[in-house]
C-alpha cells in the first residue's frame, strides 16, 4: 500500500460527484492505493457492490468507505456513480484512516501495482493471533531473501500505531481522570460538611419528629432530599457554564459538541457521591435518626 491507516500524511486529495462539485466536494480524503488483498488484510467488510480485482488496475474504478458514501450520496444511490476519483463499484466498512482528514473514516481504495522501491511503500502483513512477535522477528530475513537490496524502515503493529496516535490524549485523559476524582472527593467532603452543619441546626427538630413517631427512613429521606436539591441546583449552574465554555472553545478549536449523555452521567455521579457522604454522616451526626429519644 502507499499508506496505511492510523498514519498521517501520504496521498490525500479531494473528491466530488461529477456535475455536483459545488454541493458534494470533500476537501481531504486519503487515497489508499495497493494490491487487491487490501480488503482481506485490513478486514474490510463489503457492504455494497464488489471489491477490487486485478483486472481493475488502470480502469478508474474505486471503492469508498461507508462514511464517505453517506457524505457524497445522501440518497443511498452509490454504485455506478461517477466521481472525480473514478467510478464507484463498491462500499466497504469504515476504519480509522487519518484523524486529520475531513473525517477520520473517509477512505478511497484504488487497485494499484506499486512501482519500484524508489517510491517507497507500506507492506501490511496479517498475522495469526499470538504470532506477532514471531512474524516481526522473521520478516526482515524473509524480505531480504526475496530482494537483497530492499530497504526496511520500521516494523510496527497497528496496536503500536494506535497507541502512538493517541499518546498525548491518553496522558491528558489520565490527568483529567485524576483531577475529576479529586473534585468528586472535594464534593463529598463538602456535602458531608453541609449535612453536618445542617444537622446540628436541626437536632431539636429531628428529635421532636422522632418523638412524634417519624420513622428513620422518613427522616433519612428528608435529609437526602435536601442534599439532592442542593446538588441539583449547583449542578445546573455548573452544566450551564460548561456548555457556554464549550461553545466558546468550539469557535477556536475543532471539537465535537458536548453530548447530553455525558452531562447526565456526571449529574448521576454527583448525586451518588452526595448520597454516600450524607448516609455516612447520618448514623453519627443526626440525633434521633438511629435511636429514639424521650
Short mmCIF file of C-alpha atoms in Angstrom, two decimals:
data_model
loop_
_atom_site.label_atom_id
_atom_site.label_comp_id
_atom_site.label_asym_id
_atom_site.label_seq_id
_atom_site.Cartn_x
_atom_site.Cartn_y
_atom_site.Cartn_z
CA UNK A 1 0.00 0.00 0.00
CA UNK A 2 1.05 3.60 -0.50
CA UNK A 3 -0.09 4.41 3.05
CA UNK A 4 -1.70 2.62 5.96
CA UNK A 5 -4.48 3.60 8.34
CA UNK A 6 -3.53 5.49 11.53
CA UNK A 7 -0.63 7.31 9.86
CA UNK A 8 -0.71 10.99 8.96
CA UNK A 9 0.42 12.07 5.52
CA UNK A 10 0.70 10.20 2.27
CA UNK A 11 -1.62 10.73 -0.68
CA UNK A 12 -4.67 12.80 0.14
CA UNK A 13 -6.97 14.77 -2.11
CA UNK A 14 -10.49 15.93 -2.73
CA UNK A 15 -13.39 14.05 -4.29
CA UNK A 16 -16.77 15.14 -5.61
CA UNK A 17 -19.62 13.77 -7.68
CA UNK A 18 -19.37 14.75 -11.32
CA UNK A 19 -21.64 17.72 -12.18
CA UNK A 20 -22.25 18.29 -8.44
CA UNK A 21 -18.94 19.71 -7.32
CA UNK A 22 -20.44 22.71 -5.53
CA UNK A 23 -22.59 20.58 -3.23
CA UNK A 24 -20.57 17.35 -2.83
CA UNK A 25 -16.92 18.37 -2.75
CA UNK A 26 -14.95 16.81 0.13
CA UNK A 27 -11.61 18.52 0.60
CA UNK A 28 -9.26 15.96 2.13
CA UNK A 29 -9.68 12.21 1.75
CA UNK A 30 -6.93 9.54 1.99
CA UNK A 31 -6.34 7.68 -1.28
CA UNK A 32 -5.47 4.09 -0.34
CA UNK A 33 -3.54 2.57 -3.25
CA UNK A 34 -2.41 -1.02 -3.16
CA UNK A 35 -2.95 -4.61 -4.15
CA UNK A 36 -6.41 -6.15 -4.16
CA UNK A 37 -5.55 -8.03 -0.96
CA UNK A 38 -6.12 -4.79 0.99
CA UNK A 39 -9.63 -5.87 1.88
CA UNK A 40 -8.61 -9.19 3.41
CA UNK A 41 -5.60 -7.75 5.20
CA UNK A 42 -7.48 -4.82 6.74
CA UNK A 43 -10.59 -6.92 7.49
CA UNK A 44 -12.85 -4.65 5.44
CA UNK A 45 -16.47 -5.80 5.21
CA UNK A 46 -18.08 -5.37 1.80
CA UNK A 47 -21.38 -3.52 2.26
CA UNK A 48 -22.40 -2.81 -1.34
CA UNK A 49 -21.25 -3.82 -4.81
CA UNK A 50 -17.99 -5.68 -5.26
CA UNK A 51 -14.35 -5.39 -4.26
CA UNK A 52 -11.43 -4.56 -6.50
CA UNK A 53 -9.92 -7.15 -8.83
CA UNK A 54 -6.63 -7.38 -10.69
CA UNK A 55 -8.39 -6.50 -13.93
CA UNK A 56 -9.50 -3.19 -12.41
CA UNK A 57 -5.96 -1.77 -12.46
CA UNK A 58 -5.84 1.39 -14.63
CA UNK A 59 -9.62 1.29 -15.25
CA UNK A 60 -10.50 4.23 -12.98
CA UNK A 61 -12.81 2.35 -10.64
CA UNK A 62 -12.83 2.92 -6.89
CA UNK A 63 -14.27 1.53 -3.68
CA UNK A 64 -15.14 4.00 -0.93
CA UNK A 65 -15.76 3.78 2.79
CA UNK A 66 -19.29 3.75 4.16
CA UNK A 67 -18.96 7.15 5.83
CA UNK A 68 -17.74 8.77 2.63
CA UNK A 69 -20.56 7.13 0.64
CA UNK A 70 -23.12 8.67 3.00
CA UNK A 71 -21.50 12.08 2.62
CA UNK A 72 -21.36 12.00 -1.17
CA UNK A 73 -24.63 10.20 -1.87
CA UNK A 74 -27.27 11.13 0.68
CA UNK A 75 -29.95 9.28 -1.30
CA UNK A 76 -28.08 5.98 -0.98
CA UNK A 77 -27.65 5.54 -4.74
CA UNK A 78 -23.91 4.83 -4.79
CA UNK A 79 -22.99 2.05 -7.20
CA UNK A 80 -22.01 3.16 -10.69
CA UNK A 81 -21.84 6.83 -9.77
CA UNK A 82 -19.03 8.81 -11.40
CA UNK A 83 -16.78 10.87 -9.15
CA UNK A 84 -13.65 12.91 -9.70
CA UNK A 85 -11.62 9.95 -8.40
CA UNK A 86 -13.35 7.31 -10.54
CA UNK A 87 -16.50 5.23 -10.86
CA UNK A 88 -17.76 3.74 -7.61
CA UNK A 89 -18.12 -0.05 -7.75
CA UNK A 90 -18.32 -0.86 -4.04
CA UNK A 91 -18.68 0.35 -0.46
CA UNK A 92 -16.78 -1.15 2.48
CA UNK A 93 -16.90 -0.74 6.24
CA UNK A 94 -15.16 2.15 7.94
CA UNK A 95 -11.71 2.09 9.53
CA UNK A 96 -9.82 4.91 11.20
CA UNK A 97 -7.64 6.19 8.37
CA UNK A 98 -6.45 9.68 9.31
CA UNK A 99 -7.68 11.88 12.11
CA UNK A 100 -6.60 14.96 10.15
CA UNK A 101 -8.72 14.25 7.08
CA UNK A 102 -12.15 15.84 6.67
CA UNK A 103 -13.42 12.80 8.57
CA UNK A 104 -11.34 10.10 10.23
CA UNK A 105 -13.32 7.33 8.48
CA UNK A 106 -13.17 8.69 4.92
CA UNK A 107 -11.21 6.49 2.51
CA UNK A 108 -10.89 5.79 -1.22
CA UNK A 109 -9.46 2.42 -2.30
CA UNK A 110 -7.86 2.00 -5.72
CA UNK A 111 -6.12 -1.04 -7.25
CA UNK A 112 -2.50 -0.21 -7.96
CA UNK A 113 0.64 -2.07 -8.96
CA UNK A 114 3.19 -0.47 -6.69
CA UNK A 115 6.22 0.87 -8.63
CA UNK A 116 9.81 0.20 -7.68
CA UNK A 117 11.03 0.60 -4.13
CA UNK A 118 12.45 4.00 -5.07
CA UNK A 119 8.99 5.41 -4.40
CA UNK A 120 8.57 3.62 -1.08
CA UNK A 121 5.52 1.73 0.09
CA UNK A 122 3.96 0.15 3.16
CA UNK A 123 3.91 -3.62 3.39
CA UNK A 124 0.94 -4.71 5.51
CA UNK A 125 1.08 -8.25 6.89
CA UNK A 126 -1.83 -10.01 8.56
CA UNK A 127 -0.72 -12.30 11.36
CA UNK A 128 -2.45 -15.09 13.21
CA UNK A 129 -3.38 -14.44 16.85
CA UNK A 130 -0.35 -14.67 19.10
CA UNK A 131 2.14 -14.76 16.20
CA UNK A 132 3.01 -11.05 16.03
CA UNK A 133 6.42 -11.28 17.75
CA UNK A 134 7.44 -14.31 15.72
CA UNK A 135 6.48 -12.68 12.42
CA UNK A 136 8.19 -9.42 13.39
CA UNK A 137 11.40 -11.33 14.12
CA UNK A 138 11.43 -13.38 10.91
CA UNK A 139 10.03 -10.83 8.45
CA UNK A 140 13.29 -8.93 7.70
CA UNK A 141 15.09 -12.15 6.74
CA UNK A 142 12.16 -13.22 4.53
CA UNK A 143 12.12 -9.88 2.73
CA UNK A 144 15.90 -9.92 2.26
CA UNK A 145 15.61 -13.39 0.74
CA UNK A 146 13.15 -12.04 -1.83
CA UNK A 147 15.04 -8.82 -2.56
CA UNK A 148 18.51 -8.46 -1.09
CA UNK A 149 18.66 -4.69 -1.56
CA UNK A 150 15.26 -3.96 -0.04
CA UNK A 151 15.45 -1.10 2.44
CA UNK A 152 13.33 -1.86 5.51
CA UNK A 153 12.25 1.15 7.51
CA UNK A 154 10.28 0.42 10.66
CA UNK A 155 8.26 -2.59 11.76
CA UNK A 156 5.18 -1.56 13.73
CA UNK A 157 1.95 -3.25 14.65
CA UNK A 158 -1.40 -1.47 14.31
CA UNK A 159 -1.70 -1.64 18.08
CA UNK A 160 1.53 0.35 18.37
CA UNK A 161 0.40 2.83 15.73
CA UNK A 162 -2.88 3.28 17.59
CA UNK A 163 -1.06 3.81 20.88
CA UNK A 164 1.29 6.39 19.36
CA UNK A 165 -1.60 8.18 17.67
CA UNK A 166 -3.45 8.68 20.95
CA UNK A 167 -0.42 9.01 23.23
CA UNK A 168 -0.96 12.69 24.04
CA UNK A 169 -4.70 12.21 24.52
CA UNK A 170 -4.10 9.23 26.81
CA UNK A 171 -1.84 11.28 29.09
CA UNK A 172 -4.30 14.15 29.17
CA UNK A 173 -7.22 11.79 29.86
CA UNK A 174 -5.31 10.24 32.78
CA UNK A 175 -4.60 13.67 34.24
CA UNK A 176 -8.22 14.74 33.86
CA UNK A 177 -9.41 11.47 35.43
CA UNK A 178 -7.22 12.10 38.49
CA UNK A 179 -8.46 15.68 38.76
CA UNK A 180 -12.05 14.53 38.38
CA UNK A 181 -11.57 12.01 41.18
CA UNK A 182 -10.15 14.71 43.45
CA UNK A 183 -13.05 17.02 42.60
CA UNK A 184 -15.54 14.28 43.47
CA UNK A 185 -13.73 13.78 46.77
CA UNK A 186 -14.00 17.51 47.47
CA UNK A 187 -17.69 17.34 46.57
CA UNK A 188 -18.23 14.51 49.07
CA UNK A 189 -16.37 16.40 51.81
CA UNK A 190 -18.40 19.50 51.04
CA UNK A 191 -21.66 17.52 51.12
CA UNK A 192 -20.63 15.92 54.42
CA UNK A 193 -19.80 19.29 55.95
CA UNK A 194 -23.03 20.87 54.71
CA UNK A 195 -25.13 17.98 56.01
CA UNK A 196 -23.32 18.06 59.38
CA UNK A 197 -23.83 21.79 59.80
CA UNK A 198 -27.45 21.49 58.75
CA UNK A 199 -27.95 18.54 61.11
CA UNK A 200 -26.55 20.39 64.12
CA UNK A 201 -29.02 23.19 63.48
CA UNK A 202 -31.91 20.74 63.24
CA UNK A 203 -31.09 18.48 66.20
CA UNK A 204 -34.12 19.56 68.23
CA UNK A 205 -36.43 19.40 65.22
CA UNK A 206 -35.30 15.88 64.33
CA UNK A 207 -35.64 14.77 67.97
CA UNK A 208 -39.20 16.12 68.10
CA UNK A 209 -40.08 14.33 64.84
CA UNK A 210 -38.75 11.06 66.20
CA UNK A 211 -40.66 11.55 69.45
CA UNK A 212 -43.85 12.12 67.47
CA UNK A 213 -43.35 8.84 65.64
CA UNK A 214 -41.43 9.81 62.48
CA UNK A 215 -39.57 6.76 61.20
CA UNK A 216 -35.87 6.65 60.50
CA UNK A 217 -36.33 6.08 56.74
CA UNK A 218 -38.63 9.12 56.55
CA UNK A 219 -36.07 11.36 58.27
CA UNK A 220 -33.33 9.94 56.07
CA UNK A 221 -35.41 10.76 53.01
CA UNK A 222 -35.84 14.35 54.19
CA UNK A 223 -32.10 14.71 54.78
CA UNK A 224 -31.22 13.18 51.42
CA UNK A 225 -33.82 15.29 49.63
CA UNK A 226 -32.20 18.46 50.95
CA UNK A 227 -28.77 17.25 49.79
CA UNK A 228 -30.14 16.27 46.38
CA UNK A 229 -31.85 19.63 45.93
CA UNK A 230 -28.63 21.47 46.76
CA UNK A 231 -26.67 19.27 44.37
CA UNK A 232 -29.16 19.69 41.53
CA UNK A 233 -29.11 23.46 41.93
CA UNK A 234 -25.31 23.64 41.87
CA UNK A 235 -25.01 21.10 39.06
CA UNK A 236 -27.49 23.03 36.89
CA UNK A 237 -25.40 26.18 37.20
CA UNK A 238 -22.17 24.25 36.56
CA UNK A 239 -23.51 22.49 33.47
CA UNK A 240 -24.79 25.75 32.01
CA UNK A 241 -21.33 27.26 32.46
CA UNK A 242 -19.71 24.14 30.95
CA UNK A 243 -21.91 24.32 27.86
CA UNK A 244 -21.23 28.05 27.44
CA UNK A 245 -17.47 27.50 27.76
CA UNK A 246 -17.54 24.59 25.33
CA UNK A 247 -19.37 26.68 22.74
CA UNK A 248 -16.77 29.43 23.04
CA UNK A 249 -13.89 26.96 22.71
CA UNK A 250 -15.56 25.42 19.64
CA UNK A 251 -15.12 28.76 17.87
CA UNK A 252 -11.35 28.49 18.28
CA UNK A 253 -10.71 24.73 18.40
CA UNK A 254 -12.18 21.93 16.31
CA UNK A 255 -14.12 19.93 18.88
CA UNK A 256 -17.39 17.98 18.87
CA UNK A 257 -20.48 19.11 20.74
CA UNK A 258 -20.72 18.07 24.38
CA UNK A 259 -23.02 15.01 24.48
CA UNK A 260 -26.04 15.23 26.78
CA UNK A 261 -25.42 11.68 27.93
CA UNK A 262 -22.11 12.79 29.46
CA UNK A 263 -23.85 15.56 31.38
CA UNK A 264 -26.47 13.12 32.64
CA UNK A 265 -23.82 10.63 33.79
CA UNK A 266 -21.95 13.45 35.57
CA UNK A 267 -25.12 14.51 37.36
CA UNK A 268 -25.90 10.94 38.48
CA UNK A 269 -22.32 10.51 39.70
CA UNK A 270 -22.56 13.70 41.76
CA UNK A 271 -25.86 12.58 43.28
CA UNK A 272 -24.31 9.22 44.15
CA UNK A 273 -21.32 10.86 45.87
CA UNK A 274 -23.56 13.24 47.82
CA UNK A 275 -25.84 10.37 48.85
CA UNK A 276 -22.89 8.32 50.11
CA UNK A 277 -21.48 11.27 52.06
CA UNK A 278 -24.87 12.01 53.64
CA UNK A 279 -25.52 8.37 54.56
CA UNK A 280 -22.08 8.12 56.20
CA UNK A 281 -22.92 11.15 58.34
CA UNK A 282 -26.42 10.20 59.43
CA UNK A 283 -25.66 7.38 61.88
CA UNK A 284 -23.37 9.63 63.97
CA UNK A 285 -24.31 13.18 63.09
CA UNK A 286 -28.10 13.17 63.32
CA UNK A 287 -29.54 12.51 66.78
CA UNK A 288 -32.74 10.58 66.72
CA UNK A 289 -32.09 9.00 63.34
CA UNK A 290 -30.67 5.82 64.76
CA UNK A 291 -32.35 5.77 68.17
CA UNK A 292 -35.41 7.13 69.92
CA UNK A 293 -35.13 9.89 72.49
CA UNK A 294 -37.57 10.75 75.23
#
